[in-house]
């Protein structure tokens, strides 16, 4: 620090490594960190109070619909099973990347966009092995390298069906 200014510090990286970091515009609800924009909620992360065994993304928080999971919202967490609420339309880049314990992901019926590397395995070490991935017929966009990089460390998924609705 020089004169109270952090030099060469990547705040996003620090936030991802320490799940209890909360930025000024973030709020907390039942272990979920979130921000509100245009009357809609984006889940941005979680706190240690959230039970990562069976995560249910809420339909709404404080009367506002939860419409997105932000970039890296659960990246590297020990989440095991996730049920995405029906108001969610977007999963941001790397939302569940490097979640080595993730076995089941049920995307809500209204998810239309999956960001880049949403389910990417880590560069090194064991790959993610998802046994159940449930997607709806409403998916329109699947981001680049959704299951990982082209270096042999792609996420393992037993069965994957891409719905006809996918445009990109």
PDB file of C-alpha atoms in Angstrom:
ATOM      1  CA  UNK A   1       0.000   0.000   0.000  1.00  0.00           C
ATOM      2  CA  UNK A   2       1.169   3.476  -0.850  1.00  0.00           C
ATOM      3  CA  UNK A   3      -0.791   6.388   0.619  1.00  0.00           C
ATOM      4  CA  UNK A   4      -3.715   4.029   1.258  1.00  0.00           C
ATOM      5  CA  UNK A   5      -3.877   2.853  -2.378  1.00  0.00           C
ATOM      6  CA  UNK A   6      -3.362  -0.803  -3.263  1.00  0.00           C
ATOM      7  CA  UNK A   7      -0.781  -1.199  -6.008  1.00  0.00           C
ATOM      8  CA  UNK A   8      -0.863  -4.291  -8.225  1.00  0.00           C
ATOM      9  CA  UNK A   9      -3.730  -5.902  -6.296  1.00  0.00           C
ATOM     10  CA  UNK A  10      -6.388  -7.804  -8.222  1.00  0.00           C
ATOM     11  CA  UNK A  11      -9.485  -7.251  -6.047  1.00  0.00           C
ATOM     12  CA  UNK A  12     -11.600  -9.736  -8.044  1.00  0.00           C
ATOM     13  CA  UNK A  13      -9.015 -12.470  -7.412  1.00  0.00           C
ATOM     14  CA  UNK A  14      -8.942 -11.630  -3.712  1.00  0.00           C
ATOM     15  CA  UNK A  15     -12.745 -11.727  -3.571  1.00  0.00           C
ATOM     16  CA  UNK A  16     -12.812 -15.163  -5.225  1.00  0.00           C
ATOM     17  CA  UNK A  17     -10.216 -16.547  -2.811  1.00  0.00           C
ATOM     18  CA  UNK A  18     -11.917 -15.222   0.301  1.00  0.00           C
ATOM     19  CA  UNK A  19     -15.640 -15.869   0.140  1.00  0.00           C
ATOM     20  CA  UNK A  20     -16.384 -13.487   3.009  1.00  0.00           C
ATOM     21  CA  UNK A  21     -15.204 -10.358   1.156  1.00  0.00           C
ATOM     22  CA  UNK A  22     -18.218  -8.133   0.487  1.00  0.00           C
ATOM     23  CA  UNK A  23     -18.024  -5.041  -1.708  1.00  0.00           C
ATOM     24  CA  UNK A  24     -19.960  -1.894  -0.859  1.00  0.00           C
ATOM     25  CA  UNK A  25     -22.848  -2.550  -3.242  1.00  0.00           C
ATOM     26  CA  UNK A  26     -23.213  -6.231  -2.284  1.00  0.00           C
ATOM     27  CA  UNK A  27     -25.767  -7.393   0.216  1.00  0.00           C
ATOM     28  CA  UNK A  28     -26.196 -10.767   1.930  1.00  0.00           C
ATOM     29  CA  UNK A  29     -29.287 -12.964   2.145  1.00  0.00           C
ATOM     30  CA  UNK A  30     -29.212 -16.465   3.714  1.00  0.00           C
ATOM     31  CA  UNK A  31     -25.549 -16.939   2.783  1.00  0.00           C
ATOM     32  CA  UNK A  32     -25.856 -15.551  -0.756  1.00  0.00           C
ATOM     33  CA  UNK A  33     -24.022 -12.361  -1.736  1.00  0.00           C
ATOM     34  CA  UNK A  34     -25.960 -10.335  -4.259  1.00  0.00           C
ATOM     35  CA  UNK A  35     -26.386  -7.009  -6.019  1.00  0.00           C
ATOM     36  CA  UNK A  36     -29.567  -5.366  -7.289  1.00  0.00           C
ATOM     37  CA  UNK A  37     -29.718  -3.688 -10.685  1.00  0.00           C
ATOM     38  CA  UNK A  38     -32.848  -2.490 -12.505  1.00  0.00           C
ATOM     39  CA  UNK A  39     -35.032  -4.255  -9.926  1.00  0.00           C
ATOM     40  CA  UNK A  40     -33.383  -7.651 -10.503  1.00  0.00           C
ATOM     41  CA  UNK A  41     -30.981  -9.624  -8.319  1.00  0.00           C
ATOM     42  CA  UNK A  42     -27.669 -11.124  -9.413  1.00  0.00           C
ATOM     43  CA  UNK A  43     -26.071 -13.629  -7.030  1.00  0.00           C
ATOM     44  CA  UNK A  44     -22.377 -12.675  -6.912  1.00  0.00           C
ATOM     45  CA  UNK A  45     -21.028 -15.156  -4.383  1.00  0.00           C
ATOM     46  CA  UNK A  46     -21.633 -16.765  -1.043  1.00  0.00           C
ATOM     47  CA  UNK A  47     -20.566 -16.635   2.598  1.00  0.00           C
ATOM     48  CA  UNK A  48     -19.451 -19.435   4.891  1.00  0.00           C
ATOM     49  CA  UNK A  49     -23.031 -19.613   6.252  1.00  0.00           C
ATOM     50  CA  UNK A  50     -24.292 -21.167   2.995  1.00  0.00           C
ATOM     51  CA  UNK A  51     -24.633 -24.964   3.088  1.00  0.00           C
ATOM     52  CA  UNK A  52     -22.833 -26.024  -0.086  1.00  0.00           C
ATOM     53  CA  UNK A  53     -24.150 -29.597   0.013  1.00  0.00           C
ATOM     54  CA  UNK A  54     -27.491 -28.820  -1.602  1.00  0.00           C
ATOM     55  CA  UNK A  55     -27.772 -25.245  -2.915  1.00  0.00           C
ATOM     56  CA  UNK A  56     -31.151 -23.938  -4.021  1.00  0.00           C
ATOM     57  CA  UNK A  57     -30.939 -20.593  -5.808  1.00  0.00           C
ATOM     58  CA  UNK A  58     -33.948 -18.610  -4.569  1.00  0.00           C
ATOM     59  CA  UNK A  59     -36.680 -17.356  -6.878  1.00  0.00           C
ATOM     60  CA  UNK A  60     -36.452 -13.907  -5.334  1.00  0.00           C
ATOM     61  CA  UNK A  61     -34.740 -11.893  -2.629  1.00  0.00           C
ATOM     62  CA  UNK A  62     -36.580  -9.062  -0.871  1.00  0.00           C
ATOM     63  CA  UNK A  63     -39.378  -9.256  -3.440  1.00  0.00           C
ATOM     64  CA  UNK A  64     -36.991  -8.876  -6.399  1.00  0.00           C
ATOM     65  CA  UNK A  65     -36.472 -11.733  -8.883  1.00  0.00           C
ATOM     66  CA  UNK A  66     -33.101 -13.513  -8.907  1.00  0.00           C
ATOM     67  CA  UNK A  67     -32.322 -13.417 -12.632  1.00  0.00           C
ATOM     68  CA  UNK A  68     -28.590 -14.178 -12.826  1.00  0.00           C
ATOM     69  CA  UNK A  69     -25.616 -15.883 -11.258  1.00  0.00           C
ATOM     70  CA  UNK A  70     -22.684 -13.541 -11.736  1.00  0.00           C
ATOM     71  CA  UNK A  71     -19.237 -14.291 -13.099  1.00  0.00           C
ATOM     72  CA  UNK A  72     -17.337 -16.665 -10.790  1.00  0.00           C
ATOM     73  CA  UNK A  73     -20.241 -16.703  -8.281  1.00  0.00           C
ATOM     74  CA  UNK A  74     -19.395 -20.213  -7.026  1.00  0.00           C
ATOM     75  CA  UNK A  75     -16.027 -20.728  -8.708  1.00  0.00           C
ATOM     76  CA  UNK A  76     -13.808 -23.091  -6.746  1.00  0.00           C
ATOM     77  CA  UNK A  77     -16.433 -23.750  -4.071  1.00  0.00           C
ATOM     78  CA  UNK A  78     -17.296 -27.128  -2.549  1.00  0.00           C
ATOM     79  CA  UNK A  79     -20.849 -27.007  -3.886  1.00  0.00           C
ATOM     80  CA  UNK A  80     -22.236 -30.520  -4.532  1.00  0.00           C
ATOM     81  CA  UNK A  81     -25.777 -30.174  -5.869  1.00  0.00           C
ATOM     82  CA  UNK A  82     -27.426 -27.040  -7.293  1.00  0.00           C
ATOM     83  CA  UNK A  83     -31.027 -26.286  -8.206  1.00  0.00           C
ATOM     84  CA  UNK A  84     -31.282 -23.014 -10.142  1.00  0.00           C
ATOM     85  CA  UNK A  85     -34.454 -20.973  -9.586  1.00  0.00           C
ATOM     86  CA  UNK A  86     -36.917 -20.493 -12.417  1.00  0.00           C
ATOM     87  CA  UNK A  87     -36.366 -16.713 -12.617  1.00  0.00           C
ATOM     88  CA  UNK A  88     -32.675 -17.155 -13.473  1.00  0.00           C
ATOM     89  CA  UNK A  89     -31.967 -16.485 -17.152  1.00  0.00           C
ATOM     90  CA  UNK A  90     -28.164 -16.179 -17.137  1.00  0.00           C
ATOM     91  CA  UNK A  91     -25.204 -17.992 -15.619  1.00  0.00           C
ATOM     92  CA  UNK A  92     -22.131 -15.769 -15.860  1.00  0.00           C
ATOM     93  CA  UNK A  93     -18.665 -16.777 -16.985  1.00  0.00           C
ATOM     94  CA  UNK A  94     -17.064 -19.432 -14.749  1.00  0.00           C
ATOM     95  CA  UNK A  95     -20.093 -19.460 -12.404  1.00  0.00           C
ATOM     96  CA  UNK A  96     -19.323 -23.058 -11.339  1.00  0.00           C
ATOM     97  CA  UNK A  97     -15.788 -23.460 -12.697  1.00  0.00           C
ATOM     98  CA  UNK A  98     -13.382 -25.568 -10.662  1.00  0.00           C
ATOM     99  CA  UNK A  99     -16.128 -26.890  -8.367  1.00  0.00           C
ATOM    100  CA  UNK A 100     -14.552 -30.326  -7.925  1.00  0.00           C
ATOM    101  CA  UNK A 101     -17.376 -31.579  -5.676  1.00  0.00           C
ATOM    102  CA  UNK A 102     -20.213 -30.611  -8.051  1.00  0.00           C
ATOM    103  CA  UNK A 103     -22.152 -33.721  -9.077  1.00  0.00           C
ATOM    104  CA  UNK A 104     -25.575 -32.411 -10.046  1.00  0.00           C
ATOM    105  CA  UNK A 105     -26.677 -29.168 -11.680  1.00  0.00           C
ATOM    106  CA  UNK A 106     -30.328 -28.551 -12.504  1.00  0.00           C
ATOM    107  CA  UNK A 107     -30.668 -25.396 -14.579  1.00  0.00           C
ATOM    108  CA  UNK A 108     -33.965 -23.588 -14.183  1.00  0.00           C
ATOM    109  CA  UNK A 109     -36.453 -23.813 -17.006  1.00  0.00           C
ATOM    110  CA  UNK A 110     -35.806 -20.198 -18.019  1.00  0.00           C
ATOM    111  CA  UNK A 111     -32.004 -20.209 -18.265  1.00  0.00           C
ATOM    112  CA  UNK A 112     -31.214 -18.839 -21.704  1.00  0.00           C
ATOM    113  CA  UNK A 113     -27.487 -18.122 -21.512  1.00  0.00           C
ATOM    114  CA  UNK A 114     -24.519 -20.045 -20.124  1.00  0.00           C
ATOM    115  CA  UNK A 115     -21.358 -17.949 -19.970  1.00  0.00           C
ATOM    116  CA  UNK A 116     -17.836 -18.984 -20.892  1.00  0.00           C
ATOM    117  CA  UNK A 117     -16.232 -21.837 -18.950  1.00  0.00           C
ATOM    118  CA  UNK A 118     -19.279 -22.179 -16.669  1.00  0.00           C
ATOM    119  CA  UNK A 119     -18.295 -25.762 -15.782  1.00  0.00           C
ATOM    120  CA  UNK A 120     -14.558 -25.683 -16.498  1.00  0.00           C
ATOM    121  CA  UNK A 121     -12.304 -28.020 -14.552  1.00  0.00           C
ATOM    122  CA  UNK A 122      -9.092 -26.712 -12.984  1.00  0.00           C
ATOM    123  CA  UNK A 123      -5.965 -26.568 -15.156  1.00  0.00           C
ATOM    124  CA  UNK A 124      -4.316 -29.266 -13.060  1.00  0.00           C
ATOM    125  CA  UNK A 125      -5.521 -31.994 -10.753  1.00  0.00           C
ATOM    126  CA  UNK A 126      -8.685 -34.047 -10.921  1.00  0.00           C
ATOM    127  CA  UNK A 127     -11.338 -33.004 -13.414  1.00  0.00           C
ATOM    128  CA  UNK A 128     -14.887 -32.234 -12.383  1.00  0.00           C
ATOM    129  CA  UNK A 129     -17.128 -35.272 -12.812  1.00  0.00           C
ATOM    130  CA  UNK A 130     -20.750 -34.238 -13.093  1.00  0.00           C
ATOM    131  CA  UNK A 131     -23.180 -37.144 -13.110  1.00  0.00           C
ATOM    132  CA  UNK A 132     -26.327 -35.175 -13.829  1.00  0.00           C
ATOM    133  CA  UNK A 133     -26.714 -31.985 -15.862  1.00  0.00           C
ATOM    134  CA  UNK A 134     -30.299 -30.961 -16.527  1.00  0.00           C
ATOM    135  CA  UNK A 135     -30.847 -28.228 -19.122  1.00  0.00           C
ATOM    136  CA  UNK A 136     -34.113 -26.905 -20.479  1.00  0.00           C
ATOM    137  CA  UNK A 137     -35.261 -26.356 -24.025  1.00  0.00           C
ATOM    138  CA  UNK A 138     -34.959 -22.590 -23.494  1.00  0.00           C
ATOM    139  CA  UNK A 139     -31.149 -22.377 -23.692  1.00  0.00           C
ATOM    140  CA  UNK A 140     -30.196 -19.982 -26.501  1.00  0.00           C
ATOM    141  CA  UNK A 141     -26.489 -19.280 -25.917  1.00  0.00           C
ATOM    142  CA  UNK A 142     -23.742 -21.570 -24.662  1.00  0.00           C
ATOM    143  CA  UNK A 143     -20.456 -19.749 -24.067  1.00  0.00           C
ATOM    144  CA  UNK A 144     -17.018 -20.784 -25.289  1.00  0.00           C
ATOM    145  CA  UNK A 145     -15.249 -23.698 -23.627  1.00  0.00           C
ATOM    146  CA  UNK A 146     -18.167 -24.314 -21.283  1.00  0.00           C
ATOM    147  CA  UNK A 147     -16.625 -27.556 -19.988  1.00  0.00           C
ATOM    148  CA  UNK A 148     -13.016 -26.464 -19.938  1.00  0.00           C
ATOM    149  CA  UNK A 149      -9.967 -25.764 -21.962  1.00  0.00           C
ATOM    150  CA  UNK A 150      -8.498 -27.817 -24.760  1.00  0.00           C
ATOM    151  CA  UNK A 151      -5.650 -29.120 -22.610  1.00  0.00           C
ATOM    152  CA  UNK A 152      -7.048 -32.459 -21.493  1.00  0.00           C
ATOM    153  CA  UNK A 153      -8.671 -31.070 -18.364  1.00  0.00           C
ATOM    154  CA  UNK A 154     -12.251 -30.853 -19.550  1.00  0.00           C
ATOM    155  CA  UNK A 155     -15.092 -31.604 -17.174  1.00  0.00           C
ATOM    156  CA  UNK A 156     -16.471 -35.127 -17.426  1.00  0.00           C
ATOM    157  CA  UNK A 157     -20.236 -35.371 -17.974  1.00  0.00           C
ATOM    158  CA  UNK A 158     -21.946 -38.743 -18.389  1.00  0.00           C
ATOM    159  CA  UNK A 159     -24.737 -37.600 -20.733  1.00  0.00           C
ATOM    160  CA  UNK A 160     -25.219 -34.274 -22.467  1.00  0.00           C
ATOM    161  CA  UNK A 161     -28.028 -33.360 -24.809  1.00  0.00           C
ATOM    162  CA  UNK A 162     -27.961 -29.968 -26.511  1.00  0.00           C
ATOM    163  CA  UNK A 163     -31.511 -28.724 -27.113  1.00  0.00           C
ATOM    164  CA  UNK A 164     -32.581 -27.499 -30.539  1.00  0.00           C
ATOM    165  CA  UNK A 165     -33.172 -24.037 -29.042  1.00  0.00           C
ATOM    166  CA  UNK A 166     -29.418 -23.271 -28.924  1.00  0.00           C
ATOM    167  CA  UNK A 167     -28.559 -20.454 -31.344  1.00  0.00           C
ATOM    168  CA  UNK A 168     -24.913 -19.960 -30.407  1.00  0.00           C
TER     169      UNK A 168
END
